[in-house]
Short mmCIF file of C-alpha atoms in Angstrom, two decimals:
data_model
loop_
_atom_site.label_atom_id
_atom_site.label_comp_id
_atom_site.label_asym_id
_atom_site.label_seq_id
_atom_site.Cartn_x
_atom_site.Cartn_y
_atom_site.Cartn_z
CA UNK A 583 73.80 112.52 94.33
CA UNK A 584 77.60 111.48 95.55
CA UNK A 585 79.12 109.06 93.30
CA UNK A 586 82.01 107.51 94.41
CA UNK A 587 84.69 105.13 92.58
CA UNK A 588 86.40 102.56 95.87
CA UNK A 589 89.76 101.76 94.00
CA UNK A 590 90.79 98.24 95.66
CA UNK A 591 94.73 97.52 95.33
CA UNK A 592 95.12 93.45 95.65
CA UNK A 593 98.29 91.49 95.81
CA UNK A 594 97.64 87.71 96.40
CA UNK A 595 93.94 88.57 98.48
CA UNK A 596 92.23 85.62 97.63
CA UNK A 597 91.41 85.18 101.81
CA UNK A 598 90.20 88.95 102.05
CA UNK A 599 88.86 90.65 98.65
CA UNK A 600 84.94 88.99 99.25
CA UNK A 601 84.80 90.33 102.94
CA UNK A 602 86.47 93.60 101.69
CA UNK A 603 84.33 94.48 99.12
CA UNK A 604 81.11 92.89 101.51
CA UNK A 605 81.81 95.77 104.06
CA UNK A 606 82.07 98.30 100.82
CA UNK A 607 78.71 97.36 100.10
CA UNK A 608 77.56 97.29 103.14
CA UNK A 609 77.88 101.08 103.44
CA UNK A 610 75.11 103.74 104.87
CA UNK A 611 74.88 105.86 101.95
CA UNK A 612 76.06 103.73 99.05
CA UNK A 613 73.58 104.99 96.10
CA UNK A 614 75.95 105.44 93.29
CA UNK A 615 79.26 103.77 93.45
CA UNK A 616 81.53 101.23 91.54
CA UNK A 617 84.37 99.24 92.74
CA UNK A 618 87.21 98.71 90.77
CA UNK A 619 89.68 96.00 92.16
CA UNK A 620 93.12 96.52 90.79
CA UNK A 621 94.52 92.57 90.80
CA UNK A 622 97.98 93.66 90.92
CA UNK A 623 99.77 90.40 89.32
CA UNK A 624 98.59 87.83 92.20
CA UNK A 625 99.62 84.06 91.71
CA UNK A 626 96.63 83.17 94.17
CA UNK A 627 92.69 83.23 93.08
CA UNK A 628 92.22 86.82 94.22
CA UNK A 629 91.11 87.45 89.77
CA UNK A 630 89.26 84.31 90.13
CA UNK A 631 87.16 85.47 93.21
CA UNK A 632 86.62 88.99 91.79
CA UNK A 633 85.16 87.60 88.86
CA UNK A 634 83.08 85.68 90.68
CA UNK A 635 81.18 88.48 92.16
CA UNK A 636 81.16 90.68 89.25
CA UNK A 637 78.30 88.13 88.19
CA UNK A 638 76.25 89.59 91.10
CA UNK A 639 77.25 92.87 90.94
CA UNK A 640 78.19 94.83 87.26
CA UNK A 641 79.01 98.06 89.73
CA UNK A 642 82.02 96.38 90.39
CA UNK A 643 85.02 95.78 87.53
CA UNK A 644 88.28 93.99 87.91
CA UNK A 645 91.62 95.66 86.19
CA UNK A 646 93.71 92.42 86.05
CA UNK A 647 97.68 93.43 85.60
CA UNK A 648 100.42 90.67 84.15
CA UNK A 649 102.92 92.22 86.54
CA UNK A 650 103.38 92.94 90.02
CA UNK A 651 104.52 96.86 90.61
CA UNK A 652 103.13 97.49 94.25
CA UNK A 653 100.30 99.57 95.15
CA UNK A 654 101.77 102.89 93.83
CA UNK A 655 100.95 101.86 90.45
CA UNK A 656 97.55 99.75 91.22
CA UNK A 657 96.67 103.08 93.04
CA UNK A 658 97.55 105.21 89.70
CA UNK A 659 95.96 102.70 87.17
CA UNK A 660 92.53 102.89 89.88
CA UNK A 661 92.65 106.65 89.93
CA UNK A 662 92.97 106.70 86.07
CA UNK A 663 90.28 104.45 85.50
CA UNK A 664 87.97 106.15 88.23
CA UNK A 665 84.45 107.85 86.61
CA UNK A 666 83.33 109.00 89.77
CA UNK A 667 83.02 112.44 92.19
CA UNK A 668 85.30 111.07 95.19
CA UNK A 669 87.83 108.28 95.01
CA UNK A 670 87.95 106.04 97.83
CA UNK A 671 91.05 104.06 98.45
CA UNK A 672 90.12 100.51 100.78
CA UNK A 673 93.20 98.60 100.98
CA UNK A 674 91.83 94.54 100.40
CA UNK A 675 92.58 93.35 103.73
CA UNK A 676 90.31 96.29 105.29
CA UNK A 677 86.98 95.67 106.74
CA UNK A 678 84.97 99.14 106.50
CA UNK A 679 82.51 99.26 109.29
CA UNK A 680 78.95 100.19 107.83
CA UNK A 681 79.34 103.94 108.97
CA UNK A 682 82.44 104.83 107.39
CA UNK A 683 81.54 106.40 104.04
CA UNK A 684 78.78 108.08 105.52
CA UNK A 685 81.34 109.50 108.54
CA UNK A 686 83.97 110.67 105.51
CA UNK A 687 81.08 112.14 103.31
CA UNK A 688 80.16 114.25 106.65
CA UNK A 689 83.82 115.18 107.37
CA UNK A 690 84.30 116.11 103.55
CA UNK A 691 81.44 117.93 103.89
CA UNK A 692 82.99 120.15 106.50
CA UNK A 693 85.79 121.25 103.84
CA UNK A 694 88.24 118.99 104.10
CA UNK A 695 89.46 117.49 100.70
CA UNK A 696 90.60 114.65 101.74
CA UNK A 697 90.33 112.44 104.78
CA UNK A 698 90.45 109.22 106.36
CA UNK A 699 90.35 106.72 109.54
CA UNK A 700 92.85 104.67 111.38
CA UNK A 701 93.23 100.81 110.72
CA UNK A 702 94.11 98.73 113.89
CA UNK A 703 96.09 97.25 113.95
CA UNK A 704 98.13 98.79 111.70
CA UNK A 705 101.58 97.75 109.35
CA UNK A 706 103.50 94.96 110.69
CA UNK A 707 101.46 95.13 114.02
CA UNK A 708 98.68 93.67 112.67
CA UNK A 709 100.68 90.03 112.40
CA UNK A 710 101.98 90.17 115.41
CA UNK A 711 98.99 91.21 116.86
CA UNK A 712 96.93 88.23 115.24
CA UNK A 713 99.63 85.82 115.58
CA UNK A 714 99.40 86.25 119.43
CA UNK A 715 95.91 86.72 119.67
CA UNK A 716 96.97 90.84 121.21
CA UNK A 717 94.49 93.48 121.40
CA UNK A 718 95.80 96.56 118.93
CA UNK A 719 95.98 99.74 120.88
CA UNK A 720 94.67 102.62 118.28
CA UNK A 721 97.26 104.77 117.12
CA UNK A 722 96.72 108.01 114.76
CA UNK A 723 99.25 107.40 111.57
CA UNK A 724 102.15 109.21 111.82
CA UNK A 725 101.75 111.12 108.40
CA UNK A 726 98.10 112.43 107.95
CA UNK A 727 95.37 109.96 106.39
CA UNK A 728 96.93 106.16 104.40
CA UNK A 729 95.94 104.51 101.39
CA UNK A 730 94.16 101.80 103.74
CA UNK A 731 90.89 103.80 104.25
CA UNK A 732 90.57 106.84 102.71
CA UNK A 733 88.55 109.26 100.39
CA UNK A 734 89.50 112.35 97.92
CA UNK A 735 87.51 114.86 96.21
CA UNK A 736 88.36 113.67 92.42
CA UNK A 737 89.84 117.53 91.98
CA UNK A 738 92.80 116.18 94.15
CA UNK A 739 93.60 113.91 91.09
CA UNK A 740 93.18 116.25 88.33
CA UNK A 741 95.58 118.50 90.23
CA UNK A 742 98.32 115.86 92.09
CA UNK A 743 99.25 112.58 90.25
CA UNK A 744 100.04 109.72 92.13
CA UNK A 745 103.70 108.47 91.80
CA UNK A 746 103.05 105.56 90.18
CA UNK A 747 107.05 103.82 90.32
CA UNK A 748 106.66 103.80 94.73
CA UNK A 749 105.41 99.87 95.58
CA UNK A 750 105.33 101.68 99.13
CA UNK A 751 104.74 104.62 100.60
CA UNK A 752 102.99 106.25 97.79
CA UNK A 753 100.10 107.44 100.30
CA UNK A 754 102.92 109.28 102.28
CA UNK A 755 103.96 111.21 99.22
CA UNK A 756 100.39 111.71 98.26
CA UNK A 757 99.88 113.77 101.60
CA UNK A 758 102.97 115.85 101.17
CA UNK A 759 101.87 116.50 97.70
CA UNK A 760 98.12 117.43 98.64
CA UNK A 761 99.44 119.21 101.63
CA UNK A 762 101.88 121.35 99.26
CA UNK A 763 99.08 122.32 96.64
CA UNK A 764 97.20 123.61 99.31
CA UNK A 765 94.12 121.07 99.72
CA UNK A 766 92.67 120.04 103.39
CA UNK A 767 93.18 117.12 105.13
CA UNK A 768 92.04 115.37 108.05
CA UNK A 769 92.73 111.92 110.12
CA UNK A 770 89.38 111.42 111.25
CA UNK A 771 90.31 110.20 115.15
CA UNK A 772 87.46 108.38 115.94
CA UNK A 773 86.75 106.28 112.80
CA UNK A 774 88.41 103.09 112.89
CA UNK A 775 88.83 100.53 110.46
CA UNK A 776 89.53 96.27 110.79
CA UNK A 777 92.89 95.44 108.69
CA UNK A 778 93.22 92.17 108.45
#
């Protein structure tokens, strides 16, 4: 059976962690999974709201840090404390639609050690884009798959650490770093993801 730790980085989410980790368990082929939500020093309820619905579900754990050091090091501290097969990163504003694990388990299957889907919008788009009330055109990333939506064989991690000091871009460096060691990875075009 596929286990598979989601590692959750969360700065100030308290209006998107419940829907993000909803559409993580509203996945296909969820059997064995935990969620680990890496509160990364928000001021808001985002610990508050995590705890809340650790009472429902104990596959889920909260890692609640003093300090804000940007997603590089909520990534790292995830990773670390991952027990699981794959790791999964779901950035807290995404909304996963209810195929996507089951679509990256397929594409992993294929080979690929990594891989991913596109959010739309995506980076500063998305406040324009809700701001104006736009439609998001769908755009591959520029550099292979991003922390928003992705999933790694665990191997990755016990070959490529994480650069824990970027608050930024750590995904970026992740890829050159997976792509330099040799490991497979793929954008998977037609699996898109809701960032809110």
């Amino acid at each position: 059976m596929i286990k598979v730790s989601f590692v959750i980085p969360a700065y100030n989410e308290e209006k998107n962690i419940a829907n993000c980790i909803a559409s993580i368990l509203h996945q296909e082929e969820l059997k064995d999974y935990e969620i680990i939500v890496v509160n990364d020093g928000s001021k808001d309820k985002t610990s508050k709201i995590v705890k809340g619905l650790i009472k429902k579900n104990k596959s889920i754990q909260l890692l609640d840090l003093k300090a804000n050091k940007g997603r590089g090091n909520a990534r790292y501290i995830g990773v670390k404390k991952a027990g699981e097969d794959y790791v999964s990163f779901v950035d807290a504003d995404i909304i996963l639609p209810k195929h996507w694990l089951k679509t990256c388990l397929k594409n992993l299957g294929e080979g690929f050690d990594a891989v991913g889907g596109i959010a739309v919008p995506d980076g500063d788009v998305t406040y324009i884009s809700q701001r104006f009330k736009l439609n998001p055109k769908i755009i591959p990333h520029t550099t292979g798959i991003t922390g928003s939506n992705a999933i790694y064989k665990k191997e990755v991690f016990r070959e490529i650490e994480l650069n824990s000091k970027l608050r930024g871009g750590e995904d970026t460096d992740l890829n050159w770093k997976i792509d330099k060691a040799g490991f497979k990875i793929k954008l998977i075009s037609n699996l898109t993801v809701e960032h809110k």
